[in-house]
Amino acid sequence: MDRLEPQLILKTTPPRGQKSARMRSRLAIDTPELTDKVVIAVHAPAGFGKTFLLTQWRRESLSHGAVVAWLTLDAHDDGARFVQGLGAAMAIGSGRPSFARTFEPGPGPGRDEFEGLTQWLAEVADLGSETVLILDEADALPDATIRHSLTYLLHNAPANLRIIMASRSRLNLQVADLAARGRYATVSTAALRFGVEEAVAILTGRFGAKIDADLCVRLYEVTEGWPLGLQLAISAMEKSSSPGAAIVELSKCTGDIQRYFVDSLVAHLPDEQVTFLTGIALLEMVQPSLCIALTGNPRAAEMLRDLCVSTPIFVESVDSDWVRIHPLARDFLLGRFEKLAPEQRQGFHERAALWLQQHEFLEQAARQYHLAGLPRPAYEMIEKCLYDVMLRGRFSRVLEWVEELEPEAVLSHPRICLAAAWALAMGERQAEAARLITAIEQHPSADEATRCEAAAIETAAAYFADRPDESLALITPWVDRLSTFPIKVQAIVANQIARLTLSQGQPEKARRIFQRAPHYTWSPGLDAIRGFGQWVVGLTYLWEGRMLSSQAALRASLVLAEQDIGRRSPIAVMMASALATVMLERGEVQEASTVLANRMDMVERLASPDAIVLGYITASRLASMQGHGHRGQDLLEALFALGEERDIPRFCIASLGEQIRLHALQGRSDTCQALWRRLEAVTPLIAREQTGLLGPELALMAGVAEAYVLLAKREWEAMLVVLDKAGATAEHLRRGREIVQIKLLRALALKATGEEGTPCLLEAVSLAQENDMQRVVQDTHPDLTKWVQTLQRPTLPAVTAESSAPMPVSRPESATSSVSASRLLTPKEREVLQLLARNLSNKQIALALNVGEETVKWHLKNLFGKFQAGTRQHVVARAYMLGILETAG
């Protein structure tokens, strides 16, 4: 092979692989979305891992035995030089020197490059093997080359050629026909962002036990899955003595992240663009005409478009011209905005408010009027929109406004008062909600529908204070008149009746109430009304112990809630508490931890009592299973303290009951007895007498706890009596998991008394398997797991003679390196290369392969040519660089 120009060798050499980088299985080249595509275009701004993804695909293609060529493009690659680069790339990738001579300049304008491309494509087709061409930085190509040469290449690719290209923006290509035939795929910014599970896996893989799921998810939320942001965060954490401190520093946009923005934005961008970015930073989302109004610069739309391409700080919408500024970049830019003169800042706020008001973005307009020091128009805007903000489920935002507005103003504006009352009732501030409910009912404009909604708010407040009987009494008088009220009110009340019906032990009826209720559809996304109803549906399945059905319902709803309302919104955290409980029961420990991570503070503040119990108990069990038993105990103590603080016995009983279970499994009889005395002291009369809606639930929790106390004391006869009573309550309430748990405990007690407990055990195990309760046996008592294994052991297949035969001894392979199955090399050349990497002589290689030394020399000569190398060490180095030779393990 003729020697290539040094510049072409550099352009055709792939970048160094990152050994510590995590392969992205979600974006693997053989995923269903990509596997049949002839052309794959990756486009995203800098910092989103485009080149790393290309190197991953290159390694995957090599491992499948494909010929892979790499070419990094630049602005000098006009038509002729583009073909030269293709020839050099394929010459190195395939080992065929003829590719390097693909393009030879000849006479006649405008046709040479197409003749060269045609010759190159014919040569690729002649290879007869799967071939992958990777083009990096394709946006650097001259526009003429993109429109002519690259388009020609894509449309004339032979059947064995796949083309992958990366660019910072969409290329000006005519590929509609390829897309219509299903041959063209795009991977954009949204796909390149890390998901929360990916981020958690990367961080735990790097830091292990030094970082917990809460910190991982906090970091993910700060970076919003931006790959470069996560990389900078990892760098900062490696330098810091405390991961938590590093995340705080990152959130404040200091340290490495600040240096990145200074270097990439302030130092490298023209002053006009820096000024533009500083001026628009007061808003989270912007669009071209808003930028023009805000800055007064007629070129603002053009600058926004250019910055979206050249910087990684904007998140573009899929179907609109709105873009969102990344929070880290915005924090940095807001620091510069705050340094502007006060009159300049006020001018920006006023211009933003006016444009937003004119375009019906009322809450954002109210915020800007408020920041501009103009309270009158701010109140006008918030009066019009705050109730809708509440309906969307964004209660935290409503509470923020409640804190900022004057109390008299809230009381004097009915719609603000309604919104505030709902937000306060569905949380921990029921007393404040009661004052607003009274104001709503007494306002002169209140009609019957408004009074019904006020009763619904009062019902919600009683439910969130864990007083379901009071809830039922408040809403029942309005049920018969519901059909005369607006659909919105009907849907709200139906959700409440469904939840109260579940407390009566009728989960199927609760689902039917939700399904038959009129659906209030005022918004295309998930809102608070539908979100609460869907949470109730998921909870009904969890109540019955039907884990698969519950997970299916809750997972789909949680995705919508996070997307439309927010990950830390009340609806989302309530769904997450239930979903994490289901996942833990199904053995998905890491997934459950990720779902619940960085939500517990919101669970405590804004979730319902049953969601709070689910969240705390699940978080405690997860912490203990992950080796943080002290944190698990802290969570249980915090739940008890919360119960005392809010006067909610359910929290205290749940906390003490879980502690009793844990100590009983360790045989700590005295500790269990002490905890039981505390539990008896907080058990209310309704639980002892099993009256009302809440009494049976609390009695069931206390009954299971008492059974564990008796288990620790080994008082089996008394334990059977308690279990009989608790089992009847569980059957009445149709609590599926508790039914199985009680049967398992009963089997243990029967066995200990010398009676036959196996039928009870097998029935419980059968129910658990049918409903995919994978942890209930182990969590109820470890001895049950051993018992089940003993019963199943006779059914295990016997070891056959074939399976016990000794394995054949194979020739030892190199423990230090492996060769990818690239078609650049023949099988024998791959063997020679692997032995060459072990620094063996020709004679040693010949002996190892059982061939003559002349044959080895022949293969080495071919390797020198294919790798463009002059020495044996150079061959090995080039093979490592190209990813054909890799370190094993």
PDB file of N, CA and C in Angstrom, residues 386-392 395 398 414-423 425-426 433-434 436-442 445-462 471 474-479 481-482 484-494 496 520 522 528-529:
ATOM      1  N   LEU A 386     -53.609  31.317  38.462  1.00  0.00           N
ATOM      2  CA  LEU A 386     -53.112  30.463  39.531  1.00  0.00           C
ATOM      3  C   LEU A 386     -53.978  29.214  39.714  1.00  0.00           C
ATOM      4  N   TYR A 387     -55.291  29.343  39.504  1.00  0.00           N
ATOM      5  CA  TYR A 387     -56.165  28.172  39.635  1.00  0.00           C
ATOM      6  C   TYR A 387     -55.805  27.112  38.595  1.00  0.00           C
ATOM      7  N   ASP A 388     -55.476  27.558  37.359  1.00  0.00           N
ATOM      8  CA  ASP A 388     -55.067  26.608  36.324  1.00  0.00           C
ATOM      9  C   ASP A 388     -53.737  25.953  36.674  1.00  0.00           C
ATOM     10  N   VAL A 389     -52.826  26.710  37.289  1.00  0.00           N
ATOM     11  CA  VAL A 389     -51.552  26.133  37.731  1.00  0.00           C
ATOM     12  C   VAL A 389     -51.826  25.012  38.734  1.00  0.00           C
ATOM     13  N   MET A 390     -52.787  25.255  39.627  1.00  0.00           N
ATOM     14  CA  MET A 390     -53.143  24.228  40.614  1.00  0.00           C
ATOM     15  C   MET A 390     -53.731  23.003  39.923  1.00  0.00           C
ATOM     16  N   LEU A 391     -54.633  23.221  38.962  1.00  0.00           N
ATOM     17  CA  LEU A 391     -55.257  22.086  38.274  1.00  0.00           C
ATOM     18  C   LEU A 391     -54.218  21.233  37.547  1.00  0.00           C
ATOM     19  N   ARG A 392     -53.166  21.855  37.091  1.00  0.00           N
ATOM     20  CA  ARG A 392     -52.107  21.084  36.426  1.00  0.00           C
ATOM     21  C   ARG A 392     -51.313  20.238  37.421  1.00  0.00           C
ATOM     22  N   PHE A 395     -48.650  22.082  42.684  1.00  0.00           N
ATOM     23  CA  PHE A 395     -48.994  22.655  43.982  1.00  0.00           C
ATOM     24  C   PHE A 395     -47.826  23.421  44.603  1.00  0.00           C
ATOM     25  N   VAL A 398     -47.909  26.879  43.416  1.00  0.00           N
ATOM     26  CA  VAL A 398     -49.001  27.620  44.055  1.00  0.00           C
ATOM     27  C   VAL A 398     -48.565  28.055  45.455  1.00  0.00           C
ATOM     28  N   PRO A 414     -61.243  35.326  44.763  1.00  0.00           N
ATOM     29  CA  PRO A 414     -61.803  33.972  44.927  1.00  0.00           C
ATOM     30  C   PRO A 414     -61.003  32.864  44.246  1.00  0.00           C
ATOM     31  N   ARG A 415     -60.527  33.114  43.018  1.00  0.00           N
ATOM     32  CA  ARG A 415     -59.821  32.032  42.318  1.00  0.00           C
ATOM     33  C   ARG A 415     -58.436  31.796  42.931  1.00  0.00           C
ATOM     34  N   ILE A 416     -57.788  32.864  43.395  1.00  0.00           N
ATOM     35  CA  ILE A 416     -56.518  32.670  44.113  1.00  0.00           C
ATOM     36  C   ILE A 416     -56.791  31.894  45.395  1.00  0.00           C
ATOM     37  N   CYS A 417     -57.879  32.223  46.046  1.00  0.00           N
ATOM     38  CA  CYS A 417     -58.236  31.559  47.304  1.00  0.00           C
ATOM     39  C   CYS A 417     -58.505  30.067  47.083  1.00  0.00           C
ATOM     40  N   LEU A 418     -59.219  29.721  46.000  1.00  0.00           N
ATOM     41  CA  LEU A 418     -59.487  28.320  45.690  1.00  0.00           C
ATOM     42  C   LEU A 418     -58.185  27.555  45.433  1.00  0.00           C
ATOM     43  N   ALA A 419     -57.324  28.143  44.618  1.00  0.00           N
ATOM     44  CA  ALA A 419     -56.058  27.485  44.291  1.00  0.00           C
ATOM     45  C   ALA A 419     -55.221  27.264  45.548  1.00  0.00           C
ATOM     46  N   ALA A 420     -55.142  28.320  46.381  1.00  0.00           N
ATOM     47  CA  ALA A 420     -54.337  28.221  47.602  1.00  0.00           C
ATOM     48  C   ALA A 420     -54.912  27.182  48.559  1.00  0.00           C
ATOM     49  N   ALA A 421     -56.247  27.137  48.668  1.00  0.00           N
ATOM     50  CA  ALA A 421     -56.879  26.185  49.583  1.00  0.00           C
ATOM     51  C   ALA A 421     -56.579  24.746  49.167  1.00  0.00           C
ATOM     52  N   TRP A 422     -56.679  24.452  47.873  1.00  0.00           N
ATOM     53  CA  TRP A 422     -56.355  23.104  47.388  1.00  0.00           C
ATOM     54  C   TRP A 422     -54.904  22.747  47.712  1.00  0.00           C
ATOM     55  N   ALA A 423     -53.977  23.654  47.412  1.00  0.00           N
ATOM     56  CA  ALA A 423     -52.559  23.361  47.628  1.00  0.00           C
ATOM     57  C   ALA A 423     -52.240  23.146  49.105  1.00  0.00           C
ATOM     58  N   ALA A 425     -54.484  22.181  51.442  1.00  0.00           N
ATOM     59  CA  ALA A 425     -55.216  21.017  51.955  1.00  0.00           C
ATOM     60  C   ALA A 425     -54.493  19.722  51.618  1.00  0.00           C
ATOM     61  N   MET A 426     -53.917  19.634  50.403  1.00  0.00           N
ATOM     62  CA  MET A 426     -53.275  18.403  49.952  1.00  0.00           C
ATOM     63  C   MET A 426     -51.805  18.411  50.355  1.00  0.00           C
ATOM     64  N   ALA A 433     -55.632  25.768  55.346  1.00  0.00           N
ATOM     65  CA  ALA A 433     -56.635  25.560  54.310  1.00  0.00           C
ATOM     66  C   ALA A 433     -58.039  25.821  54.840  1.00  0.00           C
ATOM     67  N   ALA A 434     -58.304  25.460  56.109  1.00  0.00           N
ATOM     68  CA  ALA A 434     -59.649  25.616  56.689  1.00  0.00           C
ATOM     69  C   ALA A 434     -60.083  27.077  56.674  1.00  0.00           C
ATOM     70  N   LEU A 436     -59.214  29.390  54.550  1.00  0.00           N
ATOM     71  CA  LEU A 436     -59.538  29.774  53.175  1.00  0.00           C
ATOM     72  C   LEU A 436     -60.854  29.145  52.725  1.00  0.00           C
ATOM     73  N   ILE A 437     -61.121  27.912  53.175  1.00  0.00           N
ATOM     74  CA  ILE A 437     -62.380  27.253  52.812  1.00  0.00           C
ATOM     75  C   ILE A 437     -63.563  28.061  53.333  1.00  0.00           C
ATOM     76  N   THR A 438     -63.450  28.546  54.549  1.00  0.00           N
ATOM     77  CA  THR A 438     -64.519  29.385  55.118  1.00  0.00           C
ATOM     78  C   THR A 438     -64.718  30.640  54.274  1.00  0.00           C
ATOM     79  N   ALA A 439     -63.622  31.269  53.857  1.00  0.00           N
ATOM     80  CA  ALA A 439     -63.714  32.473  53.029  1.00  0.00           C
ATOM     81  C   ALA A 439     -64.377  32.172  51.696  1.00  0.00           C
ATOM     82  N   ILE A 440     -64.093  31.013  51.110  1.00  0.00           N
ATOM     83  CA  ILE A 440     -64.698  30.631  49.827  1.00  0.00           C
ATOM     84  C   ILE A 440     -66.203  30.471  49.990  1.00  0.00           C
ATOM     85  N   GLU A 441     -66.624  29.772  51.041  1.00  0.00           N
ATOM     86  CA  GLU A 441     -68.052  29.502  51.243  1.00  0.00           C
ATOM     87  C   GLU A 441     -68.826  30.776  51.539  1.00  0.00           C
ATOM     88  N   GLN A 442     -68.182  31.749  52.172  1.00  0.00           N
ATOM     89  CA  GLN A 442     -68.882  32.970  52.573  1.00  0.00           C
ATOM     90  C   GLN A 442     -68.800  34.075  51.534  1.00  0.00           C
ATOM     91  N   SER A 445     -69.948  35.693  45.735  1.00  0.00           N
ATOM     92  CA  SER A 445     -70.040  35.116  44.394  1.00  0.00           C
ATOM     93  C   SER A 445     -70.134  33.591  44.409  1.00  0.00           C
ATOM     94  N   ALA A 446     -70.087  32.966  45.575  1.00  0.00           N
ATOM     95  CA  ALA A 446     -70.057  31.501  45.657  1.00  0.00           C
ATOM     96  C   ALA A 446     -71.414  30.911  45.303  1.00  0.00           C
ATOM     97  N   ASP A 447     -71.459  30.031  44.283  1.00  0.00           N
ATOM     98  CA  ASP A 447     -72.680  29.316  43.937  1.00  0.00           C
ATOM     99  C   ASP A 447     -72.589  27.891  44.489  1.00  0.00           C
ATOM    100  N   GLU A 448     -73.599  27.045  44.154  1.00  0.00           N
ATOM    101  CA  GLU A 448     -73.628  25.686  44.683  1.00  0.00           C
ATOM    102  C   GLU A 448     -72.421  24.871  44.218  1.00  0.00           C
ATOM    103  N   ALA A 449     -72.000  25.038  42.977  1.00  0.00           N
ATOM    104  CA  ALA A 449     -70.840  24.299  42.471  1.00  0.00           C
ATOM    105  C   ALA A 449     -69.583  24.697  43.239  1.00  0.00           C
ATOM    106  N   THR A 450     -69.456  25.989  43.544  1.00  0.00           N
ATOM    107  CA  THR A 450     -68.292  26.451  44.302  1.00  0.00           C
ATOM    108  C   THR A 450     -68.316  25.890  45.707  1.00  0.00           C
ATOM    109  N   ARG A 451     -69.524  25.856  46.317  1.00  0.00           N
ATOM    110  CA  ARG A 451     -69.626  25.305  47.675  1.00  0.00           C
ATOM    111  C   ARG A 451     -69.332  23.797  47.679  1.00  0.00           C
ATOM    112  N   CYS A 452     -69.722  23.116  46.612  1.00  0.00           N
ATOM    113  CA  CYS A 452     -69.396  21.693  46.504  1.00  0.00           C
ATOM    114  C   CYS A 452     -67.883  21.506  46.393  1.00  0.00           C
ATOM    115  N   GLU A 453     -67.244  22.375  45.608  1.00  0.00           N
ATOM    116  CA  GLU A 453     -65.788  22.272  45.492  1.00  0.00           C
ATOM    117  C   GLU A 453     -65.117  22.593  46.827  1.00  0.00           C
ATOM    118  N   ALA A 454     -65.683  23.551  47.567  1.00  0.00           N
ATOM    119  CA  ALA A 454     -65.145  23.849  48.898  1.00  0.00           C
ATOM    120  C   ALA A 454     -65.266  22.630  49.808  1.00  0.00           C
ATOM    121  N   ALA A 455     -66.399  21.907  49.697  1.00  0.00           N
ATOM    122  CA  ALA A 455     -66.558  20.679  50.487  1.00  0.00           C
ATOM    123  C   ALA A 455     -65.541  19.622  50.056  1.00  0.00           C
ATOM    124  N   ALA A 456     -65.240  19.586  48.741  1.00  0.00           N
ATOM    125  CA  ALA A 456     -64.248  18.639  48.241  1.00  0.00           C
ATOM    126  C   ALA A 456     -62.851  18.983  48.783  1.00  0.00           C
ATOM    127  N   ILE A 457     -62.566  20.292  48.887  1.00  0.00           N
ATOM    128  CA  ILE A 457     -61.268  20.704  49.464  1.00  0.00           C
ATOM    129  C   ILE A 457     -61.203  20.277  50.928  1.00  0.00           C
ATOM    130  N   GLU A 458     -62.320  20.481  51.640  1.00  0.00           N
ATOM    131  CA  GLU A 458     -62.354  20.083  53.050  1.00  0.00           C
ATOM    132  C   GLU A 458     -62.230  18.568  53.184  1.00  0.00           C
ATOM    133  N   THR A 459     -62.835  17.836  52.241  1.00  0.00           N
ATOM    134  CA  THR A 459     -62.713  16.374  52.217  1.00  0.00           C
ATOM    135  C   THR A 459     -61.259  15.963  52.015  1.00  0.00           C
ATOM    136  N   ALA A 460     -60.578  16.638  51.070  1.00  0.00           N
ATOM    137  CA  ALA A 460     -59.165  16.343  50.821  1.00  0.00           C
ATOM    138  C   ALA A 460     -58.311  16.640  52.044  1.00  0.00           C
ATOM    139  N   ALA A 461     -58.624  17.758  52.713  1.00  0.00           N
ATOM    140  CA  ALA A 461     -57.846  18.118  53.909  1.00  0.00           C
ATOM    141  C   ALA A 461     -57.995  17.044  54.989  1.00  0.00           C
ATOM    142  N   ALA A 462     -59.234  16.537  55.171  1.00  0.00           N
ATOM    143  CA  ALA A 462     -59.443  15.488  56.172  1.00  0.00           C
ATOM    144  C   ALA A 462     -58.720  14.204  55.773  1.00  0.00           C
ATOM    145  N   SER A 471     -63.803  12.574  56.068  1.00  0.00           N
ATOM    146  CA  SER A 471     -63.871  12.821  54.619  1.00  0.00           C
ATOM    147  C   SER A 471     -65.179  12.320  54.043  1.00  0.00           C
ATOM    148  N   LEU A 474     -68.147  14.470  54.998  1.00  0.00           N
ATOM    149  CA  LEU A 474     -68.170  15.782  54.350  1.00  0.00           C
ATOM    150  C   LEU A 474     -68.661  15.716  52.910  1.00  0.00           C
ATOM    151  N   ILE A 475     -68.297  14.681  52.180  1.00  0.00           N
ATOM    152  CA  ILE A 475     -68.603  14.639  50.745  1.00  0.00           C
ATOM    153  C   ILE A 475     -69.915  13.938  50.442  1.00  0.00           C
ATOM    154  N   THR A 476     -70.405  13.063  51.340  1.00  0.00           N
ATOM    155  CA  THR A 476     -71.610  12.282  51.064  1.00  0.00           C
ATOM    156  C   THR A 476     -72.837  13.143  50.743  1.00  0.00           C
ATOM    157  N   PRO A 477     -73.083  14.261  51.452  1.00  0.00           N
ATOM    158  CA  PRO A 477     -74.290  15.058  51.137  1.00  0.00           C
ATOM    159  C   PRO A 477     -74.311  15.609  49.710  1.00  0.00           C
ATOM    160  N   TRP A 478     -73.181  15.670  49.047  1.00  0.00           N
ATOM    161  CA  TRP A 478     -73.128  16.264  47.717  1.00  0.00           C
ATOM    162  C   TRP A 478     -73.229  15.226  46.602  1.00  0.00           C
ATOM    163  N   VAL A 479     -73.147  13.959  46.936  1.00  0.00           N
ATOM    164  CA  VAL A 479     -73.055  12.929  45.895  1.00  0.00           C
ATOM    165  C   VAL A 479     -74.304  12.899  45.023  1.00  0.00           C
ATOM    166  N   ARG A 481     -76.254  15.183  44.155  1.00  0.00           N
ATOM    167  CA  ARG A 481     -76.436  16.370  43.305  1.00  0.00           C
ATOM    168  C   ARG A 481     -75.287  16.562  42.309  1.00  0.00           C
ATOM    169  N   LEU A 482     -74.381  15.598  42.240  1.00  0.00           N
ATOM    170  CA  LEU A 482     -73.184  15.776  41.419  1.00  0.00           C
ATOM    171  C   LEU A 482     -73.501  16.041  39.951  1.00  0.00           C
ATOM    172  N   THR A 484     -75.544  17.748  38.521  1.00  0.00           N
ATOM    173  CA  THR A 484     -75.939  19.126  38.186  1.00  0.00           C
ATOM    174  C   THR A 484     -74.736  20.073  38.172  1.00  0.00           C
ATOM    175  N   PHE A 485     -73.577  19.564  38.573  1.00  0.00           N
ATOM    176  CA  PHE A 485     -72.388  20.415  38.672  1.00  0.00           C
ATOM    177  C   PHE A 485     -71.484  20.216  37.457  1.00  0.00           C
ATOM    178  N   PRO A 486     -70.541  21.141  37.236  1.00  0.00           N
ATOM    179  CA  PRO A 486     -69.615  20.993  36.104  1.00  0.00           C
ATOM    180  C   PRO A 486     -68.831  19.679  36.172  1.00  0.00           C
ATOM    181  N   ILE A 487     -68.358  19.229  34.996  1.00  0.00           N
ATOM    182  CA  ILE A 487     -67.626  17.958  34.902  1.00  0.00           C
ATOM    183  C   ILE A 487     -66.394  17.969  35.798  1.00  0.00           C
ATOM    184  N   LYS A 488     -65.748  19.118  35.904  1.00  0.00           N
ATOM    185  CA  LYS A 488     -64.549  19.205  36.738  1.00  0.00           C
ATOM    186  C   LYS A 488     -64.861  18.787  38.166  1.00  0.00           C
ATOM    187  N   VAL A 489     -65.950  19.315  38.737  1.00  0.00           N
ATOM    188  CA  VAL A 489     -66.324  18.997  40.109  1.00  0.00           C
ATOM    189  C   VAL A 489     -66.717  17.527  40.217  1.00  0.00           C
ATOM    190  N   GLN A 490     -67.430  17.011  39.223  1.00  0.00           N
ATOM    191  CA  GLN A 490     -67.806  15.604  39.232  1.00  0.00           C
ATOM    192  C   GLN A 490     -66.576  14.699  39.251  1.00  0.00           C
ATOM    193  N   ALA A 491     -65.565  15.047  38.446  1.00  0.00           N
ATOM    194  CA  ALA A 491     -64.361  14.230  38.382  1.00  0.00           C
ATOM    195  C   ALA A 491     -63.588  14.272  39.699  1.00  0.00           C
ATOM    196  N   ILE A 492     -63.511  15.443  40.315  1.00  0.00           N
ATOM    197  CA  ILE A 492     -62.805  15.569  41.602  1.00  0.00           C
ATOM    198  C   ILE A 492     -63.475  14.701  42.662  1.00  0.00           C
ATOM    199  N   VAL A 493     -64.803  14.810  42.767  1.00  0.00           N
ATOM    200  CA  VAL A 493     -65.528  14.053  43.794  1.00  0.00           C
ATOM    201  C   VAL A 493     -65.448  12.553  43.515  1.00  0.00           C
ATOM    202  N   ALA A 494     -65.490  12.151  42.236  1.00  0.00           N
ATOM    203  CA  ALA A 494     -65.396  10.727  41.899  1.00  0.00           C
ATOM    204  C   ALA A 494     -64.068  10.149  42.381  1.00  0.00           C
ATOM    205  N   GLN A 496     -62.346  11.153  44.922  1.00  0.00           N
ATOM    206  CA  GLN A 496     -62.392  11.034  46.379  1.00  0.00           C
ATOM    207  C   GLN A 496     -63.250   9.854  46.820  1.00  0.00           C
ATOM    208  N   TYR A 520     -62.489  14.943  33.078  1.00  0.00           N
ATOM    209  CA  TYR A 520     -62.360  16.381  32.843  1.00  0.00           C
ATOM    210  C   TYR A 520     -61.098  16.607  32.011  1.00  0.00           C
ATOM    211  N   TRP A 522     -59.294  19.217  30.079  1.00  0.00           N
ATOM    212  CA  TRP A 522     -59.112  20.630  29.721  1.00  0.00           C
ATOM    213  C   TRP A 522     -57.700  20.881  29.221  1.00  0.00           C
ATOM    214  N   ALA A 528     -53.795  17.352  37.689  1.00  0.00           N
ATOM    215  CA  ALA A 528     -53.948  16.867  39.062  1.00  0.00           C
ATOM    216  C   ALA A 528     -55.138  15.929  39.199  1.00  0.00           C
ATOM    217  N   ILE A 529     -56.230  16.215  38.507  1.00  0.00           N
ATOM    218  CA  ILE A 529     -57.441  15.403  38.671  1.00  0.00           C
ATOM    219  C   ILE A 529     -57.225  14.005  38.104  1.00  0.00           C
TER     220      ILE A 529
END
